[in-house]
Amino acid sequence: MSFNTSLSGINAANANLNVTANNIANVNTTGFKESRAEFADLFSNSSYGLSRNAIGSGVKLSNVAQQFSQGNIDPTGRSLDMAIDGEGFFTLNKNGARTYSRAGNFQTDAQGFVGTPDGARLQVYPPRTNADGFDVGRVTDLQLLTTDSPPRPSSRVNLMFTLPGNATPPTMATFDPSEPNSYNSSTGGITVFDSLGVGHVQTSYLVKTANPNEWEVHNYVDGTSVGAPTTLQFSDSGALLSPTDGRITLDPFTPANGAGVLQLDLDLTGSTQYGERFQLRDTRQDGYAAGKLNEVSISAEGVVFARYSNGADQPLGQIALTTFVNPQGLQPQGNNMWAETYGSGAGRTGAPDSSDFGQIQAGALESSTVDLTEQLVNMIVAQRNFQANAQMISTQDQVTQTVINIR
């Protein structure tokens, strides 16, 4: 019996050494969670229970518990590296099987799908079609777009200017855009885009009338008039009174390159009549030409954006995180992945930075939670335990030999 008791101690010490060795081997493994060997004592039970003087039968390895503490987040500068700051696991799909990981060292394959080095694809909530936000009712593989961003035709031009309050009508009574003496100021030309992404120049010319606080604005696209002059009326304190909503709808402009009709609204909200000088304070429009993919960026909420050279940002999806009631019940699968089990409970999937889900740190990785100094101390302790149990067997052998040699 005593030999078996000491042998169980040797086996337990050896298991502790194996767990420590595995922790030390993974000290630099991204997203690795250290394990801890847990032991339980053994007693031999009879049908009548235990007596007060019963002696234990040794020890057994009861559990190898993974410690799901937060690892350090180390910046890498790589756009597809991600770390979870808080609770949750990246949700992955490998050949139809759902797996989970804390390692965010993702890469793309030949089709542009984002996944782990061994081919498990990262799952995201897809963008809603013809609506803002994401379809949180389903997840799909994240795929980076490799095509150009299509152009967007301009529909609104925002102009904000200050007109001089002491202006007088121009010397030429008849307006002519080619004659500077026929208008007081102009916007200088704003590039707008048609449905093919081709740029056109929209220009507004401002003419002071003979009436106090009254101006006319003449609008042109590529030198072609796009509507009759519009009267601007200002109050005696310089605020824009007319048009009341500050907007002017221009006549349709048909480009000669085969693009669709360009329909523009001019928004003059915020324009004023102050002082002695003309000032152009804002010129914006909402269209853009076709663009090339410049980079992929990821927000703290896990939204993956494709950023293009034309300034357009296109959301590709929102990363889906999964939490478990008992993470220690997850089954390790290797390659930094875990699988759901009955012991872990059913996974709950949600968006980062919501409820109890952690945030996404882009351009960073979560390091291993292994404390090398602690593991080296554990190694020494396990070694001493092994030696002590081995010495116990040697002592028991000597006692047995003494008994055998009695004559």
mmCIF file with all atom_site columns, C-alpha atoms in Angstrom, residues 149-152 287-292 294 307-313:
data_model
loop_
_atom_site.group_PDB
_atom_site.id
_atom_site.type_symbol
_atom_site.label_atom_id
_atom_site.label_alt_id
_atom_site.label_comp_id
_atom_site.label_asym_id
_atom_site.label_entity_id
_atom_site.label_seq_id
_atom_site.pdbx_PDB_ins_code
_atom_site.Cartn_x
_atom_site.Cartn_y
_atom_site.Cartn_z
_atom_site.occupancy
_atom_site.B_iso_or_equiv
_atom_site.pdbx_formal_charge
_atom_site.auth_seq_id
_atom_site.auth_comp_id
_atom_site.auth_asym_id
_atom_site.auth_atom_id
_atom_site.pdbx_PDB_model_num
ATOM 1  C CA . SER A 1 149 ? -14.646 51.754 -54.485 1.00 0.00 ? 149 SER A CA 1
ATOM 2  C CA . PRO A 1 150 ? -17.352 52.880 -56.965 1.00 0.00 ? 150 PRO A CA 1
ATOM 3  C CA . PRO A 1 151 ? -17.863 56.619 -57.483 1.00 0.00 ? 151 PRO A CA 1
ATOM 4  C CA . ARG A 1 152 ? -20.645 58.517 -55.792 1.00 0.00 ? 152 ARG A CA 1
ATOM 5  C CA . GLY A 1 287 ? -19.599 63.067 -54.030 1.00 0.00 ? 287 GLY A CA 1
ATOM 6  C CA . TYR A 1 288 ? -16.337 61.328 -54.852 1.00 0.00 ? 288 TYR A CA 1
ATOM 7  C CA . ALA A 1 289 ? -14.533 59.594 -57.699 1.00 0.00 ? 289 ALA A CA 1
ATOM 8  C CA . ALA A 1 290 ? -13.606 55.894 -57.827 1.00 0.00 ? 290 ALA A CA 1
ATOM 9  C CA . GLY A 1 291 ? -10.959 54.962 -55.279 1.00 0.00 ? 291 GLY A CA 1
ATOM 10 C CA . LYS A 1 292 ? -8.306  52.346 -54.541 1.00 0.00 ? 292 LYS A CA 1
ATOM 11 C CA . ASN A 1 294 ? -5.646  52.133 -49.018 1.00 0.00 ? 294 ASN A CA 1
ATOM 12 C CA . ARG A 1 307 ? -10.648 52.998 -46.398 1.00 0.00 ? 307 ARG A CA 1
ATOM 13 C CA . TYR A 1 308 ? -10.210 54.150 -49.984 1.00 0.00 ? 308 TYR A CA 1
ATOM 14 C CA . SER A 1 309 ? -8.090  56.779 -51.682 1.00 0.00 ? 309 SER A CA 1
ATOM 15 C CA . ASN A 1 310 ? -11.213 58.821 -52.475 1.00 0.00 ? 310 ASN A CA 1
ATOM 16 C CA . GLY A 1 311 ? -11.954 59.264 -48.774 1.00 0.00 ? 311 GLY A CA 1
ATOM 17 C CA . ALA A 1 312 ? -14.796 56.738 -48.697 1.00 0.00 ? 312 ALA A CA 1
ATOM 18 C CA . ASP A 1 313 ? -15.099 54.362 -45.714 1.00 0.00 ? 313 ASP A CA 1
#
